[in-house]
Amino acid sequence: MTEKFAKFIEVALGYGIDIPFVYGIPDDLSDHVEIGKRVLVPFRNKEVTGCIVGIKKETGIENIRPALAVLDPFPLLSPKILELCKWISEYYMCSWGQAIEAAFPAGVKLKGKTGNSGIMPDYSKDKPVDDLIVPGKNTFPLTEAQQNALNEIFESTNANRFQSYLLEGVTGSGKTEVYIRSIKKILEKGLDSILLVPEISLTSTLVSRFETHFGEKIGVFHSRLTQSKRRSEWLRIKNGDAKIVIGPRSAVFAPVKNPGMIIVDEEHDSSFKQDTAPCYNGRDVAVLRGKMENAEVILGSATPSIESYANTITGKYKLLNLPERVPGRKLPSVITIDMRTDRVKDDPAKIFSRHLLTGIQERISKNEQTILFLNRRGFAPMVLCRNCGANQICKHCDIAMVYHESADILRCHYCNSRKKVPSICPHCGSGEFGYYGIGTERIEEEARKFFPDARIARLDSDTARKRGYFDKIMKSLEEKNIDILVGTQLLAKGHDYPDITLIGIISADGMLNLPDFRAGERTFQLLTQVSGRAGRGESPGEVVIQTYNPDHYILKLAIKQDYKEFYKQEDRFRRALKLPPYSRIVQILVRGKNEKRTIKTAIGFASKLRESISGRNMELLGPAEAPISKIQSKYRWHILLKGDEIESLHGTIKKTYEEFLKDNKIGNIEILLDVDPQSQL
Ligand code: ADP
Ligand code: ZN
Ligand code: ZN
């Protein structure tokens, strides 16, 4: 059978299968075969799409089946990107095909049979880009700190040397300016740059700032664009028309020919970590791609992740510091308000302290603006029966549904299912319900009661869903048509509000109490980011953090806005408990619709794992029900494996996994691996 083909290809499939499959190439396809193109191949009794990862003249394998069609006119991925995907598959413990799928342009998939929709257009059909307006560029002298940082960066640029930098600088210290000048230098050398940002749809000001400097050389990986627009941007990048790519984590795979620099802005942001397979962290992949392609890497943040900062101490990254804001932008003062003593009496929702109310009133009378921040959308996160106390739990997820007043509906924030508030309680027949807790909708409504003449707007993922809404709000803020803006962490991402002189953080407590060792770090980051958005010049403004735990060490550190001190304390805590970066963690999530079998699988897998680690320097936690024990009708149990070296964790889990699957039929139960997990929920 085998000898009838003159050529063979190795194909990575999008399933969880580790090894590429080998197929024969019929003569009529021979000319089209190239590494990085997709092919249609028979697999079991189906036809599926895979990616060519190797071409061979011979194979020792018997009974080779022929490939059916080559699907792309040109390779979608370069050999270097394929190699990067290979590394991702090993490090994040997924198949090569799954990693490759993550690197494909938006909407292009592996797995099932493809119709026309997945096929890339030919270059010739490429459309010209819209003309860009290039307004005048501002010129100002760099601060000394900016100049020092750039000198270091240029040193590696001139030497064509891979180097990772951590640029630590308070918000408004001029980090973005450093990015712009670094990229200019890279561009002068004829090389390409990639800038990863947390949430591209919220960074229109950043993008337009880059467009001011680089015009049509910018290519944007934008999740809000139509699929065909996204593809044409991808092609502009691949063709070399766009030499600076801005995008979210997937832009780390941007098909630039010659990357000289990869920048990750707000590197601490958890959106760089993908929460489905492959669970890669775009920030860490950026460092790896930089190394593979000999490009410089800059990770920037006002509040670097503990892991990245630790890397500056070991010397893996070089630390660059911008300790002060640029001239004319002072940091606001931050205080905590004890809600146990300063709560306003006639505020049934318990939203406002006296201090905050007075502050808002003052701002309104001076025609200044206020932001009210709470990291929870909706009206009331709990609707309880007043008679028996029963909560409205989502029937697909083990989590309370949130009441949204504008639509008069209960919504699950995990699966998005909705239902009306029942007219009678299914448990006791009572007809009376109480609405407890607060969300942004409620804050907006209560603020209207206290300030009936104020112009109030709300920005959260419910309102920002509408295309253009974010930009509209930003414009009204600028034109001073808003007195109070209520919002979630969307407010904290990548946008400055220099004219805002008061920021009220309605409650810091919810974030602090999450069952996750990163709760403190996340709270510190969020508070610092939100605070740092405000202020300039003579009116640096004030940040008011409301809490019932004013003595919590994280809040005390947040008031001081002292990252170094925060790092020192957090580092001590991580070291004492042997948490990352003093250990590595792999989270194993066992998930399934059948609760009994989910538990049985979790227990079985954990005991097998316990056997394999006995006598070795590893620690196993669990199995335990996950904090959110059911999502979308699937029960969830998890196991954490902790160890000193990632390689031995990889090896142990892989071996256990294979043995476990040999001995057990797990059917529809999934075992999902998350290396360096960012959340324990
Ligand atoms: P960051 O990214 O650290 O938040 P930016 O680079 O966005 O800071 O700078 C904040 C603001 O200060 C921007 O409007 C920018 O144009 C301006 N800026 C940057 N560097 C300087 C400088 N050296 N002198 C004056 N203004 C500056
Ligand atoms: Zn009841
Ligand atoms: Zn749900």
XYZ file of C-alpha atoms and ligand atoms in Angstrom:
710
model
C 0.000 0.000 0.000
C 2.543 2.509 1.255
C 4.774 2.607 -1.819
C 2.145 4.123 -4.088
C 2.851 7.648 -2.697
C 5.946 9.639 -3.550
C 5.411 12.073 -0.689
C 3.975 11.962 2.803
C 2.800 14.674 5.118
C 2.575 14.898 8.877
C -0.661 16.508 9.920
C -1.523 18.025 13.290
C -5.202 17.632 14.100
C -7.251 19.877 16.373
C -8.114 17.073 18.764
C -6.356 16.317 22.015
C -4.109 13.868 20.148
C -0.419 14.349 20.703
C 1.310 12.935 17.668
C 0.829 14.215 14.121
C -0.832 11.759 11.728
C 0.830 10.673 8.503
C -0.982 10.766 5.153
C 0.083 10.051 1.601
C 0.052 12.724 -1.071
C -1.602 11.820 -4.377
C 0.299 13.158 -7.407
C -2.255 15.828 -8.268
C -1.837 17.456 -4.829
C 1.926 17.221 -4.809
C 2.612 20.748 -6.060
C 0.314 22.331 -3.505
C 1.701 20.725 -0.421
C 3.547 23.092 1.904
C 4.198 23.228 5.636
C 1.726 25.565 7.372
C -1.195 24.969 4.958
C -4.363 23.218 5.993
C -5.405 19.906 4.471
C -8.550 17.835 4.403
C -7.836 14.285 5.548
C -9.788 11.162 6.483
C -9.776 10.519 10.205
C -11.612 7.541 11.700
C -14.780 7.627 9.590
C -14.852 11.384 9.059
C -13.176 13.989 6.928
C -11.368 16.545 9.058
C -9.104 19.540 8.659
C -5.536 19.475 9.881
C -2.383 21.509 9.454
C 0.678 20.255 7.579
C 3.603 20.242 9.991
C 6.029 18.032 8.108
C 6.774 16.658 4.622
C 8.614 13.386 4.084
C 9.780 11.222 1.226
C 9.351 7.994 3.178
C 7.507 6.542 6.098
C 7.789 3.287 7.947
C 4.092 3.257 8.674
C 1.790 0.787 6.926
C -1.640 1.378 5.450
C -1.309 5.075 4.860
C -4.435 6.835 3.661
C -4.295 9.652 1.130
C -4.897 13.327 1.944
C -8.041 14.568 0.186
C -7.373 18.236 -0.524
C -5.015 21.096 0.232
C -7.160 23.951 1.532
C -4.996 27.062 1.461
C -3.291 28.874 -1.414
C -0.379 29.772 0.875
C 0.856 28.717 4.324
C -1.095 30.293 7.180
C 1.698 29.755 9.667
C 5.446 30.019 9.282
C 7.779 27.251 10.447
C 8.809 29.515 13.350
C 5.208 29.927 14.517
C 4.679 26.184 14.173
C 7.690 25.657 16.374
C 6.279 28.145 18.884
C 3.007 26.170 18.856
C 4.936 22.972 19.453
C 6.486 24.541 22.528
C 3.060 25.728 23.715
C 1.655 22.228 23.313
C 4.420 20.804 25.476
C 4.411 23.501 28.114
C 0.644 23.922 28.419
C -0.033 20.221 27.909
C -2.326 20.275 24.901
C -1.957 18.812 21.424
C 0.109 20.536 18.748
C -3.055 20.926 16.697
C -4.855 22.748 19.498
C -1.970 25.190 19.824
C -1.891 25.661 16.047
C -5.588 26.439 16.047
C -4.975 29.227 18.570
C -2.421 30.743 16.189
C -4.691 30.753 13.126
C -6.311 33.986 11.952
C -9.721 34.698 13.490
C -12.443 32.305 12.408
C -10.111 29.754 10.785
C -10.478 26.408 12.484
C -9.296 22.825 12.434
C -11.427 19.796 13.336
C -14.594 19.245 11.326
C -15.014 19.513 7.585
C -14.630 23.096 6.401
C -16.873 24.923 4.035
C -15.799 28.034 2.192
C -16.015 30.156 5.306
C -12.737 28.907 6.690
C -10.721 29.422 3.538
C -8.380 32.356 3.269
C -8.815 34.644 0.279
C -5.920 34.957 -2.149
C -3.591 37.947 -1.863
C -4.954 39.396 -5.091
C -8.338 40.016 -3.484
C -6.781 42.092 -0.757
C -8.564 45.403 -0.305
C -6.787 48.726 0.154
C -6.987 50.140 3.675
C -8.959 53.200 4.651
C -7.008 56.412 4.519
C -5.871 57.545 7.891
C -5.751 61.064 9.130
C -2.386 61.792 10.656
C -2.685 64.753 13.015
C 0.326 66.681 14.273
C 2.613 64.979 16.752
C 3.262 66.429 20.165
C 6.830 67.045 21.110
C 8.103 67.276 24.645
C 11.426 66.552 26.280
C 11.606 63.067 27.729
C 11.929 62.730 31.474
C 15.256 61.493 32.726
C 13.728 58.149 33.661
C 12.236 57.737 30.189
C 15.580 58.583 28.615
C 17.407 56.083 30.814
C 14.934 53.333 29.978
C 15.254 54.054 26.271
C 19.041 54.064 26.418
C 18.971 50.545 27.839
C 16.460 49.363 25.274
C 18.373 50.912 22.371
C 21.499 49.157 23.496
C 19.921 45.781 22.772
C 18.297 47.140 19.627
C 21.648 48.267 18.277
C 23.205 44.952 19.163
C 20.310 42.942 17.651
C 20.059 41.119 20.920
C 17.191 39.305 22.580
C 16.492 40.774 25.987
C 13.360 40.894 28.142
C 12.632 44.059 30.064
C 10.122 44.781 32.764
C 9.120 48.427 32.533
C 7.667 49.303 35.900
C 6.137 52.761 35.984
C 3.195 54.307 37.778
C 0.202 55.175 35.615
C 0.951 58.356 33.729
C 4.715 57.979 34.023
C 5.116 57.840 30.263
C 5.378 54.109 29.541
C 3.401 54.365 26.316
C 5.778 57.082 25.154
C 8.655 54.663 25.737
C 6.849 52.023 23.654
C 6.346 54.478 20.817
C 9.978 55.561 20.681
C 11.224 51.977 20.942
C 9.003 50.896 18.078
C 10.183 53.854 15.975
C 13.719 52.645 16.356
C 12.733 49.093 15.419
C 10.901 50.413 12.375
C 13.983 52.362 11.277
C 15.828 49.071 11.261
C 13.176 47.649 8.952
C 11.825 45.275 11.599
C 8.280 44.618 12.828
C 6.726 45.108 16.257
C 3.857 43.573 18.172
C 2.035 45.333 21.009
C -0.259 43.190 23.151
C -2.955 45.008 25.108
C -5.550 43.619 27.532
C -8.747 44.653 25.830
C -8.491 46.042 22.360
C -12.049 47.339 22.177
C -11.321 49.672 25.094
C -8.031 50.987 23.835
C -9.168 53.213 20.994
C -7.211 56.130 22.446
C -4.060 54.062 22.530
C -4.584 52.884 18.966
C -5.189 56.398 17.704
C -2.075 57.585 19.525
C -0.100 54.961 17.656
C -1.795 55.886 14.405
C -0.673 59.465 14.947
C 2.894 58.234 14.859
C 2.779 55.313 12.485
C -0.271 55.840 10.247
C -1.009 52.947 7.921
C 1.838 50.865 9.249
C -0.479 49.850 12.089
C -2.408 46.595 11.843
C -5.027 45.869 14.465
C -6.251 42.495 15.729
C -9.635 43.767 16.759
C -12.291 41.489 18.195
C -15.071 43.916 17.290
C -14.251 43.954 13.574
C -16.210 41.818 11.140
C -14.594 38.548 10.226
C -13.682 39.645 6.710
C -12.127 42.851 8.032
C -10.173 40.818 10.545
C -8.899 38.587 7.760
C -7.883 41.488 5.575
C -5.950 43.004 8.496
C -4.261 39.635 9.003
C -3.296 39.601 5.330
C -1.930 43.161 5.482
C 0.300 41.994 8.311
C 1.342 38.830 6.510
C 2.109 40.803 3.352
C 4.294 43.185 5.296
C 2.039 46.213 4.687
C 1.404 46.565 8.404
C 4.599 46.490 10.419
C 3.229 47.266 13.858
C 0.541 44.982 15.176
C -1.694 45.931 18.096
C -3.986 43.324 19.563
C -5.055 41.091 22.457
C -3.261 37.878 23.449
C -3.781 36.122 20.093
C -1.728 38.877 18.420
C 1.334 37.185 19.885
C 0.977 34.870 16.858
C 0.776 37.773 14.380
C 2.332 36.703 11.069
C 4.925 39.501 10.946
C 8.012 38.439 9.025
C 10.702 39.903 11.182
C 9.696 40.800 14.697
C 12.249 43.046 16.372
C 10.158 43.875 19.404
C 7.210 42.467 21.324
C 5.619 44.669 23.967
C 3.024 43.532 26.499
C 1.190 46.492 28.031
C -0.408 45.959 31.476
C 1.457 42.671 31.595
C -0.173 41.713 34.921
C -3.628 41.569 33.339
C -5.333 38.203 33.620
C -6.897 38.502 30.156
C -3.553 37.442 28.665
C -4.261 33.964 30.006
C -6.644 31.916 27.880
C -9.081 29.905 29.972
C -9.792 27.179 27.407
C -7.257 24.807 25.831
C -4.579 25.777 25.063
C -4.486 27.672 28.366
C -1.511 29.774 27.302
C -0.419 33.060 28.792
C 0.176 35.516 25.935
C 2.714 37.381 28.066
C 4.878 34.318 28.617
C 4.511 33.215 25.008
C 5.663 36.726 24.010
C 8.903 36.218 25.923
C 9.401 32.864 24.249
C 8.688 34.170 20.761
C 11.104 37.019 21.412
C 13.754 34.521 22.333
C 13.069 32.315 19.299
C 13.083 35.202 16.853
C 15.770 37.251 18.547
C 13.420 40.125 19.341
C 13.405 42.369 22.378
C 10.511 42.019 24.780
C 9.128 44.776 26.993
C 6.569 43.936 29.671
C 5.042 47.111 31.040
C 2.892 47.750 34.101
C 2.316 50.025 37.051
C 1.656 46.912 39.108
C 3.720 44.051 37.657
C 2.678 40.498 38.399
C 4.626 38.932 41.243
C 6.034 36.383 38.792
C 7.414 38.992 36.408
C 8.909 41.115 39.144
C 10.560 38.028 40.619
C 12.154 37.483 37.211
C 13.912 40.846 37.513
C 15.469 39.709 40.767
C 16.808 36.485 39.272
C 18.082 38.486 36.297
C 15.878 36.830 33.710
C 14.336 40.236 32.941
C 16.033 43.605 33.199
C 14.131 46.096 35.348
C 13.463 49.564 33.950
C 11.834 52.011 36.288
C 9.732 55.135 35.778
C 9.126 56.166 39.370
C 7.265 59.411 38.795
C 4.451 60.759 36.739
C 5.365 63.002 33.810
C 5.416 66.715 34.600
C 1.932 68.114 35.064
C 0.306 64.890 36.244
C 0.417 64.387 39.997
C -0.886 61.194 41.585
C -4.187 61.563 43.427
C -4.351 61.114 47.169
C -5.940 57.861 48.323
C -7.826 57.255 51.557
C -9.908 54.431 52.994
C -13.259 55.091 54.602
C -14.520 52.766 57.326
C -18.081 51.900 56.361
C -18.836 50.662 59.862
C -18.740 54.220 61.166
C -19.164 56.525 58.194
C -22.198 55.010 56.497
C -24.989 57.376 55.529
C -28.150 56.707 57.542
C -30.809 57.201 54.869
C -29.081 54.956 52.302
C -30.844 51.575 52.417
C -28.529 50.086 49.811
C -25.494 50.916 51.989
C -23.642 52.393 49.051
C -22.422 55.781 50.234
C -20.248 56.985 53.061
C -20.747 60.556 54.251
C -17.297 61.410 52.999
C -18.070 60.188 49.490
C -21.463 61.916 49.330
C -19.965 65.239 50.377
C -17.157 64.756 47.901
C -19.527 64.141 44.981
C -21.639 67.152 45.966
C -18.560 69.346 45.996
C -17.434 68.121 42.587
C -20.850 68.767 41.067
C -20.923 72.296 42.430
C -17.463 72.966 40.973
C -18.426 71.372 37.648
C -15.890 68.569 38.130
C -16.407 64.869 37.479
C -16.650 61.734 39.593
C -16.192 58.025 38.872
C -17.944 55.429 41.039
C -16.374 52.015 40.704
C -17.668 48.590 41.638
C -16.522 45.336 40.164
C -20.008 43.892 39.792
C -22.651 44.622 37.218
C -26.418 44.270 37.503
C -28.766 45.586 40.158
C -28.797 43.067 43.006
C -26.578 39.967 43.127
C -28.959 38.176 45.480
C -32.711 37.817 45.410
C -33.871 36.000 48.533
C -37.276 34.767 49.651
C -38.203 36.922 52.621
C -39.928 33.995 54.297
C -37.539 31.032 53.934
C -34.373 32.722 52.688
C -34.098 30.610 49.523
C -31.756 32.095 46.933
C -32.325 32.214 43.172
C -29.699 29.767 41.959
C -29.067 29.238 38.229
C -30.339 25.809 37.258
C -27.269 25.214 35.076
C -24.650 26.674 37.403
C -24.207 26.558 41.125
C -24.254 30.314 41.500
C -26.792 32.971 42.489
C -28.479 34.761 39.616
C -28.133 38.528 39.465
C -31.175 40.746 39.193
C -31.012 43.253 36.312
C -33.562 45.936 36.827
C -33.524 47.557 33.382
C -34.725 44.287 31.825
C -36.536 43.181 35.014
C -34.862 39.816 34.788
C -32.542 37.467 36.681
C -29.381 36.601 34.807
C -26.650 34.072 35.371
C -23.250 35.699 34.837
C -21.665 32.341 34.034
C -23.956 30.861 31.382
C -26.032 33.925 30.576
C -29.333 32.131 31.101
C -32.252 34.316 32.184
C -35.504 34.004 34.015
C -38.197 36.186 35.572
C -38.258 36.606 39.323
C -40.852 33.954 40.276
C -44.148 35.238 41.641
C -44.096 32.694 44.460
C -41.158 31.006 46.143
C -40.876 27.388 44.884
C -39.713 26.291 48.350
C -42.294 27.790 50.684
C -44.976 29.426 48.565
C -44.366 32.895 49.932
C -44.676 35.751 47.472
C -42.219 38.218 48.929
C -38.641 38.654 47.805
C -35.829 40.861 49.016
C -33.105 42.299 46.789
C -29.699 42.216 48.444
C -26.196 43.346 47.618
C -25.264 45.929 45.034
C -24.256 46.071 41.402
C -23.507 48.996 39.107
C -27.166 49.354 38.055
C -28.169 49.861 41.672
C -25.417 52.402 42.261
C -26.628 54.356 39.257
C -30.184 54.331 40.574
C -29.248 55.336 44.132
C -26.927 58.055 42.856
C -29.891 59.485 40.931
C -31.857 59.677 44.179
C -29.103 61.560 45.989
C -28.216 63.766 43.011
C -31.410 64.193 40.983
C -29.987 66.965 38.807
C -26.663 65.307 38.016
C -25.907 63.781 34.627
C -25.120 60.129 35.341
C -23.901 57.416 32.970
C -22.922 53.782 33.392
C -20.146 51.803 31.755
C -20.047 48.038 32.249
C -20.119 45.082 29.910
C -23.937 45.345 29.783
C -23.874 48.867 28.353
C -20.539 48.575 26.500
C -21.888 45.715 24.405
C -23.321 48.288 22.020
C -20.836 49.177 19.326
C -19.452 52.667 19.787
C -20.900 53.089 23.283
C -17.487 53.229 24.922
C -16.243 55.961 22.607
C -19.467 57.881 23.083
C -19.056 57.865 26.857
C -15.432 58.959 26.571
C -16.463 61.823 24.346
C -19.214 62.986 26.736
C -16.734 62.841 29.600
C -14.296 64.964 27.680
C -16.985 67.472 26.781
C -18.084 67.549 30.412
C -21.542 66.221 29.702
C -21.265 63.669 32.477
C -21.054 64.467 36.185
C -20.930 60.928 37.535
C -19.766 57.826 35.680
C -20.582 54.484 37.299
C -18.637 51.479 36.083
C -16.834 48.164 36.510
C -13.199 47.296 35.834
C -13.792 48.252 32.219
C -13.028 51.725 33.536
C -9.650 50.642 34.795
C -8.307 49.311 31.524
C -6.087 51.404 29.359
C -7.804 54.740 29.592
C -6.916 57.948 31.357
C -9.401 60.403 32.789
C -7.262 63.425 33.615
C -10.271 65.655 34.275
C -11.789 63.429 36.899
C -11.055 64.649 40.397
C -12.893 62.084 42.500
C -12.915 58.308 42.286
C -15.146 56.412 44.693
C -14.449 52.699 45.058
C -17.792 51.601 46.465
C -16.470 48.430 48.074
C -13.036 46.860 48.096
C -14.205 43.898 50.171
C -15.633 41.599 47.512
C -12.333 41.382 45.669
C -10.310 40.762 48.827
C -12.377 37.808 49.899
C -12.199 35.621 46.802
C -10.937 32.092 47.564
C -7.756 32.479 45.552
C -4.169 33.109 46.654
C -3.991 35.912 44.108
C -6.935 37.813 45.649
C -4.619 40.245 47.417
C -2.486 40.813 44.333
C -5.540 41.357 42.130
C -7.069 43.804 44.588
C -3.866 45.793 44.860
C -3.563 45.900 41.073
C -7.145 46.936 40.508
C -7.154 49.634 43.181
C -3.876 51.044 41.921
C -5.020 50.958 38.302
C -8.350 52.608 39.032
C -6.708 55.253 41.214
C -4.035 55.949 38.654
C -6.520 56.840 35.952
C -7.372 60.180 37.486
C -5.714 63.489 38.005
C -3.483 66.056 36.461
C -1.752 69.286 37.284
C -3.258 71.470 39.956
C -6.167 69.110 40.612
C -4.641 65.671 41.141
C -7.870 64.522 42.749
C -8.868 62.120 45.444
C -9.558 58.397 45.579
C -11.927 57.123 48.271
C -11.854 53.391 49.021
C -14.872 52.227 51.054
C -14.437 49.098 53.133
C -15.478 47.208 56.231
C -11.851 46.007 56.661
C -9.831 49.224 56.774
C -6.970 47.429 58.532
C -6.394 44.879 55.789
C -2.721 45.026 54.773
C -3.532 45.168 51.061
C -5.664 48.282 51.552
C -2.969 49.905 53.645
C -0.488 49.265 50.847
C -2.915 50.487 48.197
C -3.255 53.813 50.026
C 0.490 54.268 49.974
C 0.559 53.392 46.242
C 3.849 51.716 46.944
C 4.430 48.773 44.619
C 7.851 47.896 46.029
C 6.479 47.566 49.554
C 3.563 45.530 48.233
C 5.975 43.225 46.440
C 8.044 42.766 49.572
C 5.040 41.697 51.641
C 3.451 39.529 48.980
C 6.789 37.865 48.282
C 7.140 36.966 51.954
C 3.677 35.400 51.931
C 4.341 33.425 48.737
C 7.676 32.200 50.014
C 6.228 31.069 53.348
C 3.408 29.120 51.702
C 5.522 27.929 48.774
C 3.209 29.516 46.246
C 4.290 30.726 42.774
C 6.925 31.912 41.963
C 8.347 29.664 44.722
C 6.619 26.683 43.194
C 4.803 25.787 40.016
C 1.170 24.727 39.890
C -0.854 22.679 37.445
C -4.587 22.683 37.980
C -6.515 19.625 36.902
C -10.195 20.285 36.401
C -12.504 17.290 36.124
C -15.798 18.231 34.567
C -18.941 16.401 33.505
C -22.718 16.376 33.386
C -22.983 13.293 35.544
C -22.108 14.316 39.084
C -21.333 10.847 40.445
C -19.024 9.976 37.565
C -17.326 13.366 37.756
C -16.530 12.788 41.416
C -15.471 9.200 40.783
C -13.116 10.306 38.007
C -11.647 13.091 40.143
C -11.045 10.735 43.058
C -9.629 8.050 40.792
C -7.305 10.430 38.997
C -6.130 12.024 42.229
C -5.300 8.707 43.849
C -3.370 7.607 40.772
C -1.521 10.914 40.881
C -0.825 10.480 44.587
C 0.805 7.127 43.828
C 3.043 8.623 41.153
C 4.296 11.449 43.340
C 5.004 9.403 46.448
C 8.532 10.021 47.640
C 8.944 12.945 45.252
C 9.098 16.603 45.979
C 5.538 17.402 44.938
C 2.363 18.240 46.743
C -1.151 17.301 45.775
C -4.190 19.259 46.928
C -7.650 17.808 46.520
C -9.634 16.448 44.886
C -12.181 18.990 46.023
C -15.308 20.493 44.628
C -14.340 23.669 42.755
C -15.480 26.943 44.403
C -18.066 27.209 41.643
C -19.185 23.628 41.706
C -21.295 23.627 38.553
C -21.150 25.747 35.392
C -23.362 25.225 32.352
C -24.762 21.998 33.771
C -21.322 20.510 34.240
C -20.137 19.541 37.701
C -16.607 20.635 38.526
C -13.987 19.103 40.756
C -10.374 20.113 40.870
C -6.969 18.875 41.880
C -3.868 21.036 42.273
C -0.391 19.659 41.794
C 2.439 21.749 43.142
C 6.152 21.212 42.634
C 9.512 22.908 42.251
C 10.069 22.263 38.586
C 7.609 22.470 35.774
C 9.299 19.623 33.861
C 8.687 17.064 36.567
C 5.065 18.212 36.910
C 4.640 17.803 33.148
C 6.158 14.342 33.198
C 4.185 13.110 36.180
C 0.854 14.343 34.931
C 1.420 13.039 31.429
C 2.329 9.587 32.652
C -0.554 9.469 35.129
C -2.971 10.713 32.518
C -1.994 8.049 30.012
C -2.129 5.257 32.569
C -5.413 6.475 33.932
C -7.026 6.539 30.506
C -5.752 3.045 29.793
C -7.427 1.656 32.904
C -10.584 3.762 32.983
C -13.338 4.536 30.556
C -14.146 8.159 31.334
C -16.670 8.667 28.547
C -17.986 12.207 28.587
C -16.037 13.302 31.655
C -13.334 15.814 30.737
C -9.955 16.130 32.424
C -8.631 19.623 31.666
C -5.111 20.735 32.454
C -4.194 24.313 33.265
C -0.492 25.041 33.684
C 0.261 28.192 35.725
C -3.460 28.732 36.419
C -4.529 32.314 37.036
C -7.697 31.502 38.911
C -8.817 28.764 41.242
C -12.526 29.259 40.639
P 1.588 55.632 30.879
O 1.571 54.757 29.655
O 2.724 55.316 31.799
O 0.280 55.689 31.600
P 1.760 57.784 28.940
O 2.921 57.442 28.080
O 0.410 57.506 28.413
O 1.916 57.125 30.394
O 1.886 59.327 29.353
C 0.846 60.012 30.012
C 0.625 61.347 29.330
O 1.782 62.156 29.456
C 0.358 61.237 27.854
O -0.616 62.179 27.520
C 1.692 61.562 27.202
O 1.518 62.164 25.934
C 2.306 62.526 28.188
N 3.759 62.411 28.262
C 4.525 61.301 28.111
N 5.827 61.592 28.302
C 5.903 62.914 28.585
C 6.975 63.820 28.887
N 8.245 63.405 28.929
N 6.659 65.099 29.134
C 5.383 65.516 29.113
N 4.330 64.738 28.829
C 4.574 63.430 28.571
Zn -39.372 30.792 50.351
Zn -25.803 29.693 34.735
